[in-house]
Coordinates of C-alpha atoms and ligand atoms in Angstrom, one line a residue:
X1 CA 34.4 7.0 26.2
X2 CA 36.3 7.1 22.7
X3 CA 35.0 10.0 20.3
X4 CA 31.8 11.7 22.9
X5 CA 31.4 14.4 20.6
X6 CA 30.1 12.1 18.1
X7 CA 26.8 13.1 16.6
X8 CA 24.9 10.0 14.4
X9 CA 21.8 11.0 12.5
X10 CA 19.4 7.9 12.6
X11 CA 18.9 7.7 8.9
X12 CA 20.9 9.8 6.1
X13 CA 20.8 9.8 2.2
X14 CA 23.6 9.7 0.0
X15 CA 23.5 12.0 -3.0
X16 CA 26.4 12.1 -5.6
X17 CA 27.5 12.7 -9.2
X18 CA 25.3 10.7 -10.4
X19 CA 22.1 12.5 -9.3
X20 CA 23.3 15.5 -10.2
X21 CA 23.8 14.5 -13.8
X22 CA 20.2 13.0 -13.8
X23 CA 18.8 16.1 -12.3
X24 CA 20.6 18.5 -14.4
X25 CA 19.2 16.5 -17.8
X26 CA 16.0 17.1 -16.3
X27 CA 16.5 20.7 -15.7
X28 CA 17.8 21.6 -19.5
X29 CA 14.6 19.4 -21.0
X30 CA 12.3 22.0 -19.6
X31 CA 10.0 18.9 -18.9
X32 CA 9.7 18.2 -15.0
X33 CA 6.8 16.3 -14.9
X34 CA 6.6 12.1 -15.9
X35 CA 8.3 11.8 -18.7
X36 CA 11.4 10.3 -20.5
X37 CA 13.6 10.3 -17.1
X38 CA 10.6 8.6 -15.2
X39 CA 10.3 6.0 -18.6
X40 CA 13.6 5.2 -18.0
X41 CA 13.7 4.8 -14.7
X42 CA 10.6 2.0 -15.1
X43 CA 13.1 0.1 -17.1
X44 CA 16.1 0.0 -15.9
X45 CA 14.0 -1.0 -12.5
X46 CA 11.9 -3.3 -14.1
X47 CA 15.7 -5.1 -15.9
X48 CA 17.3 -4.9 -12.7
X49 CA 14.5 -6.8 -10.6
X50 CA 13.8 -9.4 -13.7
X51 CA 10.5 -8.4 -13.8
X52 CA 8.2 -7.2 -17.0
X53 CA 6.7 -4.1 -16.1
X54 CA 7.3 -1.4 -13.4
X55 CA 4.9 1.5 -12.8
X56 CA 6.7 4.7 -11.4
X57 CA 4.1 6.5 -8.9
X58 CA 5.0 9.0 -5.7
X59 CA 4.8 6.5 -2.8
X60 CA 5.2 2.9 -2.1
X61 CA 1.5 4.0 -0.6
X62 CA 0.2 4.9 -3.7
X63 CA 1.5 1.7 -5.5
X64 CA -0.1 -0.2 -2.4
X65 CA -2.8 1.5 -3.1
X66 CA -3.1 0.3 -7.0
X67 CA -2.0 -2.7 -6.6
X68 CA -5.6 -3.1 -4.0
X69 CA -7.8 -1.6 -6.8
X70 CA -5.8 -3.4 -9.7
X71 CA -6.8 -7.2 -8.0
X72 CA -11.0 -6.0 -7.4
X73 CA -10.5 -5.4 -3.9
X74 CA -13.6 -4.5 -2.1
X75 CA -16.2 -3.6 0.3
X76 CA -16.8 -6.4 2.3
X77 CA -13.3 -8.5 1.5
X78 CA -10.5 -9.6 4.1
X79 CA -7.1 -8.6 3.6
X80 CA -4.6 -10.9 5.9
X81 CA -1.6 -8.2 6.8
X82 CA 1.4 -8.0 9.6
X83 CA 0.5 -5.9 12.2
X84 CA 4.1 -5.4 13.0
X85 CA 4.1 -3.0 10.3
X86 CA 3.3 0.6 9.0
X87 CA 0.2 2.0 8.7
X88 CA 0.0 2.4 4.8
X89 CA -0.2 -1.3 4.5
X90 CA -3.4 -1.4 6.3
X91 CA -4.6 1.8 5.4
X92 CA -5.1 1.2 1.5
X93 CA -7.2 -2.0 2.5
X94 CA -9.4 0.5 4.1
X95 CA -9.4 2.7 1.0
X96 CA -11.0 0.4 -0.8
X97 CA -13.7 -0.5 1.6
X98 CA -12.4 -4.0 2.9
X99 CA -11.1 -4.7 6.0
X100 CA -7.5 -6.1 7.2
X101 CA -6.9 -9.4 9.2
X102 CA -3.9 -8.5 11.5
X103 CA -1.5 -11.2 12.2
X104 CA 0.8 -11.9 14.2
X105 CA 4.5 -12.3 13.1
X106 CA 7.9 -14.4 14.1
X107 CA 9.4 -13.0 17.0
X108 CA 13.0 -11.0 15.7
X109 CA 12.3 -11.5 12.0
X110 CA 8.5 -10.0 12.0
X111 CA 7.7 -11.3 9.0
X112 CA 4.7 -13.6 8.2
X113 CA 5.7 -17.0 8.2
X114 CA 4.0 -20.3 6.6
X115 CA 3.4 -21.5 10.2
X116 CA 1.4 -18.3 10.9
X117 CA -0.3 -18.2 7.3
X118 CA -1.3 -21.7 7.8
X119 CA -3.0 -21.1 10.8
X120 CA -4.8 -17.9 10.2
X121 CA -6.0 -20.2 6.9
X122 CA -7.4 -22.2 9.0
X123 CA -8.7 -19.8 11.6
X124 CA -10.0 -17.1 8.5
X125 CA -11.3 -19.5 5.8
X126 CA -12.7 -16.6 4.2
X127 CA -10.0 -14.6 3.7
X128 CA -9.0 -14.0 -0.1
X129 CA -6.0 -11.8 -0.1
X130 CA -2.9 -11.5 1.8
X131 CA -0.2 -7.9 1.8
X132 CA 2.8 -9.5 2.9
X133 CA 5.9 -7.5 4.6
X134 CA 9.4 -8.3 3.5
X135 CA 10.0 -6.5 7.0
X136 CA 13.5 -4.8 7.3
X137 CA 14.4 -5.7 3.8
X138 CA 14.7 -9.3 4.5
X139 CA 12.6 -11.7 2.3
X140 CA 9.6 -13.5 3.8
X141 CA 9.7 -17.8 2.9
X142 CA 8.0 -16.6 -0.5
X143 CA 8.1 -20.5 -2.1
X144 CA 6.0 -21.5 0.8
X145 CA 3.6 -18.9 1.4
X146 CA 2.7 -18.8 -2.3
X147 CA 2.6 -22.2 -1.9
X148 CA 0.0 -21.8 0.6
X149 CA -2.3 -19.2 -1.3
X150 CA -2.2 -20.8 -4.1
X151 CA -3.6 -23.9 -2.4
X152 CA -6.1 -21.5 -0.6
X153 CA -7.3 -19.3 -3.9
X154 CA -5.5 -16.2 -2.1
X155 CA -4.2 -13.7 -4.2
X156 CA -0.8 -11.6 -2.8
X157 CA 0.4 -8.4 -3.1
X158 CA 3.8 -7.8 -1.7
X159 CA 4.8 -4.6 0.2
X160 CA 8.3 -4.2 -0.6
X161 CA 8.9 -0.9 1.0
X162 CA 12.0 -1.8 2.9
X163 CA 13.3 -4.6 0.5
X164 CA 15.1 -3.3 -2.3
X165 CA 17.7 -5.4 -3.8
X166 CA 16.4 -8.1 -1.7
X167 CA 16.7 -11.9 -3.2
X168 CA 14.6 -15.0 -2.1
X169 CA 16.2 -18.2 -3.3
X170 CA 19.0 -16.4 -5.3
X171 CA 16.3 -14.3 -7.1
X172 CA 14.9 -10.7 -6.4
X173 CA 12.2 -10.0 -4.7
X174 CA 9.5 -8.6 -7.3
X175 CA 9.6 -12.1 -9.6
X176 CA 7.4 -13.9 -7.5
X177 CA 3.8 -12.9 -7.2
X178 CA 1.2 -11.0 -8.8
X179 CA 2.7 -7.4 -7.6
X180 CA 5.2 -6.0 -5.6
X181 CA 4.8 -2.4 -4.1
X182 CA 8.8 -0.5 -3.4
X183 CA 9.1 2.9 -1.7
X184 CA 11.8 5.4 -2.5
X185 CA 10.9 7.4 0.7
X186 CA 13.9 9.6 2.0
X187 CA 15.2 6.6 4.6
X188 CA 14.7 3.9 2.5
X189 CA 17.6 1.9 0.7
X190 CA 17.5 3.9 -2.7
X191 CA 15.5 7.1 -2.8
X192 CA 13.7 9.8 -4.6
X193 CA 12.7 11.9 -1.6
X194 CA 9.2 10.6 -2.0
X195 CA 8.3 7.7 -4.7
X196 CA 7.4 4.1 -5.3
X197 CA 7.4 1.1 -7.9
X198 CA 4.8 -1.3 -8.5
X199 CA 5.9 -4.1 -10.2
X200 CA 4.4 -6.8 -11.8
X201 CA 4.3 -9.7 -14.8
X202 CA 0.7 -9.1 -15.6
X203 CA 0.0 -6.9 -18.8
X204 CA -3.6 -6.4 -17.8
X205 CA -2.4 -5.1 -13.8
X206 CA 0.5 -2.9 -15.5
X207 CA -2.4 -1.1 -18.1
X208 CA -5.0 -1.0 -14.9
X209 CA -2.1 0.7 -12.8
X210 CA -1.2 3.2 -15.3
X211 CA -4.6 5.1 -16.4
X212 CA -5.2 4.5 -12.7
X213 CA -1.9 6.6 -11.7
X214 CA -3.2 9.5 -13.7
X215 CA -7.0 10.6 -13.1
X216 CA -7.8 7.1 -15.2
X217 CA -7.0 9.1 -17.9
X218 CA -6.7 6.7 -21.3
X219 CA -2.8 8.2 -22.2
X220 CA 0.1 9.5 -20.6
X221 CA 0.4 13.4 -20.3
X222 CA 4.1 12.6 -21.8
X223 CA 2.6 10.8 -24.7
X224 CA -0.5 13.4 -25.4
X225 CA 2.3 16.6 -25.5
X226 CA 5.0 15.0 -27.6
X227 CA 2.8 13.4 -30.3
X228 CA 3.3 14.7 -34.0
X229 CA 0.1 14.4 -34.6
X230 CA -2.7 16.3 -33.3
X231 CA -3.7 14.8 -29.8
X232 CA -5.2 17.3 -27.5
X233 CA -7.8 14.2 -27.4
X234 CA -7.9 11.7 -23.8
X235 CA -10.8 9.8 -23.1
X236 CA -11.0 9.1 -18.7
X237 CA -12.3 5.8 -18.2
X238 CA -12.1 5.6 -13.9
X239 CA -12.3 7.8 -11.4
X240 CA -8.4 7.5 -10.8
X241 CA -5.7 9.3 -8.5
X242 CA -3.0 11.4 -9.2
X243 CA 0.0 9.7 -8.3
X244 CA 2.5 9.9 -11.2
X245 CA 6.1 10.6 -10.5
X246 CA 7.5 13.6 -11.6
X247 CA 11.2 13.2 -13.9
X248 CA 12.8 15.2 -11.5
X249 CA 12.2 12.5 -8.4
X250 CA 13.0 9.8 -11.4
X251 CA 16.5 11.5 -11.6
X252 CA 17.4 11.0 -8.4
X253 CA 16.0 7.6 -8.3
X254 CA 17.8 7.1 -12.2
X255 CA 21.5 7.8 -10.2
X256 CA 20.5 5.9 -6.9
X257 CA 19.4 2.7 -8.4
X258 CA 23.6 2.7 -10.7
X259 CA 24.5 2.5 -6.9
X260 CA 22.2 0.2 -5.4
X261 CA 24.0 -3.0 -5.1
X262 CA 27.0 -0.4 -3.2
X263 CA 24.7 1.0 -0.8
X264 CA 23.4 -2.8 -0.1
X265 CA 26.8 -3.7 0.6
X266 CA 27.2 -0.8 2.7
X267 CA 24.4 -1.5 4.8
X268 CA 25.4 -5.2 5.2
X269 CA 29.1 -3.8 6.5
X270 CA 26.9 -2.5 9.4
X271 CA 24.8 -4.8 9.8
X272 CA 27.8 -7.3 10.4
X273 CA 29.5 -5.0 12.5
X274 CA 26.4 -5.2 14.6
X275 CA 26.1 -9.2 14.8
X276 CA 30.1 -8.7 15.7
X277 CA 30.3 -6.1 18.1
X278 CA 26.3 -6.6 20.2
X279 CA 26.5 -10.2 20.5
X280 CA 27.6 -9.9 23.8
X281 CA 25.2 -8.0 25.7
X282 CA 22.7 -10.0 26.9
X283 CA 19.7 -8.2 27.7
X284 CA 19.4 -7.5 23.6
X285 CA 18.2 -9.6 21.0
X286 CA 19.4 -9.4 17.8
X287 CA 17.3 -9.4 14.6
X288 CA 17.3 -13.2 13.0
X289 CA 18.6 -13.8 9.4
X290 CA 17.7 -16.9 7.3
X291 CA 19.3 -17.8 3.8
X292 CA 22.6 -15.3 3.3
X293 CA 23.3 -11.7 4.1
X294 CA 24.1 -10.7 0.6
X295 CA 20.1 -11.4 -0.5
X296 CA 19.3 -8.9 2.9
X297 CA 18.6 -5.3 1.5
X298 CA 19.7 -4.3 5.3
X299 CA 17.0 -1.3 5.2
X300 CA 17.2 -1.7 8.8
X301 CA 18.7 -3.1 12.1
X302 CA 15.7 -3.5 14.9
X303 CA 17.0 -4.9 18.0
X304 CA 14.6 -6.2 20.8
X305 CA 15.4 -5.2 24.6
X306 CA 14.5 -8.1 26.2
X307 CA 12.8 -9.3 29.7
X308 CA 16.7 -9.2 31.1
X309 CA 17.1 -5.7 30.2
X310 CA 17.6 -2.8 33.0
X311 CA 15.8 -0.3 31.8
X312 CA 13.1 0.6 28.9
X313 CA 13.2 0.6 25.4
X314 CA 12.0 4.6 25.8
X315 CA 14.8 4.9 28.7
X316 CA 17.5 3.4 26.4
X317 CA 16.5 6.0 23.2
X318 CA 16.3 8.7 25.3
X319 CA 20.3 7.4 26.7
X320 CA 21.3 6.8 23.0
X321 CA 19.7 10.7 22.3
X322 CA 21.8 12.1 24.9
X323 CA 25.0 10.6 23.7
X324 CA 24.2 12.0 20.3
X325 CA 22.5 8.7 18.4
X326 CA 19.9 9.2 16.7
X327 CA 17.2 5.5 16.6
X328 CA 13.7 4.9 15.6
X329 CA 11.2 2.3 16.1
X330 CA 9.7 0.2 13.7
X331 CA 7.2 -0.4 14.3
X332 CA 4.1 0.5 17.0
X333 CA 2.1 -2.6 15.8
X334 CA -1.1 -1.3 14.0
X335 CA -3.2 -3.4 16.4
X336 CA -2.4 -0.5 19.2
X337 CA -3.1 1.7 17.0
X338 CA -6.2 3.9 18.0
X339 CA -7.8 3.7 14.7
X340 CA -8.0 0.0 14.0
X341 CA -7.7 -1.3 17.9
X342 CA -11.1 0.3 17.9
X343 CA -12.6 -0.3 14.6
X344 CA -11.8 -4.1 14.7
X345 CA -11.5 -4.5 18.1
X346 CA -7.9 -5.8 18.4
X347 CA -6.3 -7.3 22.2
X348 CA -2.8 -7.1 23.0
X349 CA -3.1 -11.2 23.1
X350 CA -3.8 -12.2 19.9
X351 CA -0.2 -10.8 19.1
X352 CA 2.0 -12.3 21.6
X353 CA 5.4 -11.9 19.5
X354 CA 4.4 -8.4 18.5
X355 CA 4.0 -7.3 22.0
X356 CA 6.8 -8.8 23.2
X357 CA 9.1 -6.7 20.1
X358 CA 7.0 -3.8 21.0
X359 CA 8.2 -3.9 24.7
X360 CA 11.5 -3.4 23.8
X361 CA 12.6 -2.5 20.0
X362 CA 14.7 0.0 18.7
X363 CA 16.2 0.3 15.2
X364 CA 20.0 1.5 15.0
X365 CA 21.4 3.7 12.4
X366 CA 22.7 1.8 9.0
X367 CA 23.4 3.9 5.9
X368 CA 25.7 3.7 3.8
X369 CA 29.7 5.0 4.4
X370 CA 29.1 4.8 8.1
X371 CA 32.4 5.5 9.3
X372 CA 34.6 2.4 11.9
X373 CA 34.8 5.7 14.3
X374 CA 30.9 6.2 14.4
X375 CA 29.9 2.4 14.8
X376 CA 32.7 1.6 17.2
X377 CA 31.2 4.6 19.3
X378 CA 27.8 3.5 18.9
X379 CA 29.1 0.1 20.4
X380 CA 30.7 1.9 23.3
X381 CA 27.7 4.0 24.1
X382 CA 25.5 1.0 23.9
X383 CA 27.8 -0.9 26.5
X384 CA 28.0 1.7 28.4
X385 CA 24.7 1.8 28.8
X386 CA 24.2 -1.3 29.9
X387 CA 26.9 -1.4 32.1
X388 CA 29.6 -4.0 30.0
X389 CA 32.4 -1.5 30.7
Ligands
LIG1 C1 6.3 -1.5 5.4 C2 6.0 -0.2 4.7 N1 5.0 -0.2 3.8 C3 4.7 0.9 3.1 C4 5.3 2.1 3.4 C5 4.9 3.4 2.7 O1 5.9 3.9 1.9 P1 5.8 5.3 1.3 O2 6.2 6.3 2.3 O3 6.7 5.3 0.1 O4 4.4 5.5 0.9 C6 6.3 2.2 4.4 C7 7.0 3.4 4.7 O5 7.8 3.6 5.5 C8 6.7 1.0 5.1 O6 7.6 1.0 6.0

């Protein structure tokens, strides 16, 4: 095998001038905290989706997390949500009180489709709300399934952790409904180390989100220090959290979102490469793409060992570990998770395509300025592996 000293991290972050500059603004202000750098950040996020407002908070979690309390979510109400998907989705349903509807998704997209929606409409009249997952940063089929809530009086929040820049229908993701939640987390397609974005058209959700991002305290700490006048004063009006983003994450995030569109294209190099170069192995399926790969945000590249392959998913990580490849798994569906298997109940077979992905999925690496050396070896290993050579 070509190059076997090879060593390919499964996720990395790129950091350049442009950070730097951000950061080093931030440092000679002698203001760290939310301030001018997180302002700006808001709207140059908020220009480059096309959407009004954009509320800077810590995680994608937390925004998740507004966004539930922002729409009246509450004890005793249904949430519809993936359960191919991480556990924050499902977890701020719980915060609230209410309780998630787990749904199955579309085998080698795992995303919600109208199909699905329309029969878990049918099955769970009740149901009021629906997070959906634009899993692996490619866009769910938004003009139907709002379609379908609207017709149904179900409101939507979308959790847009992986899918940033991500277009439906030529426009991004973050236009269409009510609110969109988008995670800067260290892996994910821009960063901040840890931060998120909620985003939304509504005046009256942006004001709830940002007393509720700050103890529910009535005015910005930014606003209350820099005043001329004299304006120790704050009035708190709900019990909120503290999940404001500091301008020294907003930095970073400030120089990664100049190079967002590069990193996209980056990512969709790989991704190609991948379509190219895997196509021939059998016993793999490859992830499914609708609509073009330039609206794909390519935050990740799951593929699914299926019922031909030799050995197990677990067999074929630990393979790609000793050859120096890092992977990871996205996702463990929620419904086997301990937590929620018990509390709602949950069987393997009311999730037929999850458990079929969860047999045998692994995500590759895909970051941007992957080397040709590194991906043609990961090629190699993986035919190797399976025996092609
Ligand atoms: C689908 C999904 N939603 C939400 C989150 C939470 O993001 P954060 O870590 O920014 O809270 C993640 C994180 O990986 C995710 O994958």
């Amino acid at each position: 095998m070509k190059n076997s000293k090879l060593k390919i991290q499964y996720a990395k972050v790129f950091i350049g001038e442009r950070e730097r500059k951000h950061i080093n603004d931030v440092l000679d202000s002698g203001w760290l905290t939310t301030a001018k750098k997180t302002l700006q950040f808001e709207e140059k996020f908020a220009d480059y989706i096309g959407a009004k407002y954009a509320c800077a908070v810590n995680s994608c979690t937390a925004a998740l997390h507004l966004a539930v309390d922002a729409l009246g979510i509450r004890p005793g109400d249904k949430v519809f949500i993936p359960s191919m998907t991480f556990t924050s989705t499902a977890e701020v349903v719980r915060y609230v009180g209410a309780d998630p509807v787990f749904l199955d998704t579309e085998y080698r997209t795992n995303l919600i489709t109208p199909e699905i929606l329309e029969d878990a409409v049918k099955k769970y009249p009740d149901v009021r709300f629906l997070i959906i997952v634009h899993y692996g940063g490619q866009a769910a089929d938004l003009t139907n399934i709002i379609d379908i809530c609207n017709k149904n009086n179900i409101k939507i929040i979308e959790d847009a952790a992986h899918a940033f820049p991500t277009k439906h229908n030529g426009r991004y993701i973050g236009q269409f409904g009510l609110i969109t939640c988008f995670s800067f987390y260290a892996n994910k397609t821009i960063t901040t180390g840890e931060g998120g974005m909620l985003v939304t058209d509504d005046e009256s959700i942006y004001n709830r989100s940002k007393i509720m991002r700050l103890h529910g305290i009535n005015r910005d700490i930014w606003d209350r220090f820099t005043s001329d006048k004299p304006s120790w004063e704050y009035d708190v009006v709900d019990a909120g959290f503290k999940y404001n983003l500091t301008d020294l994450a907003a930095a970073i995030g400030l120089g990664q979102l100049e190079n967002a569109e590069l990193f996209r294209k980056e990512r969709q190099k790989i991704a190609e490469f991948y379509y190219k170069n895997l196509s021939d192995i059998d016993c793999i399926d490859l992830p499914i793409t609708y609509g073009s790969f330039e609206d794909h945000a390519w935050h990740l590249f799951p593929i699914i060992l299926n019922e031909n392959a030799p050995i197990s998913r677990n067999k074929f990580i630990e393979l790609m570990s000793d050859n120096g490849i890092g992977t990871s798994v996205h996702y463990k569906p929620l419904h086997q998770m301990t937590y929620y298997k018990e509390k709602y109940n949950l069987k393997p077979d009311q999730f037929p395509n999850a458990e079929k992905t969860w047999r045998g999925n692994v995500s590759l690496p895909i970051y941007p300025f992957m080397t040709e050396d590194e991906l043609e070896y990961i090629s190699d290993v993986i035919h190797e592996i399976f025996g092609y050579f």
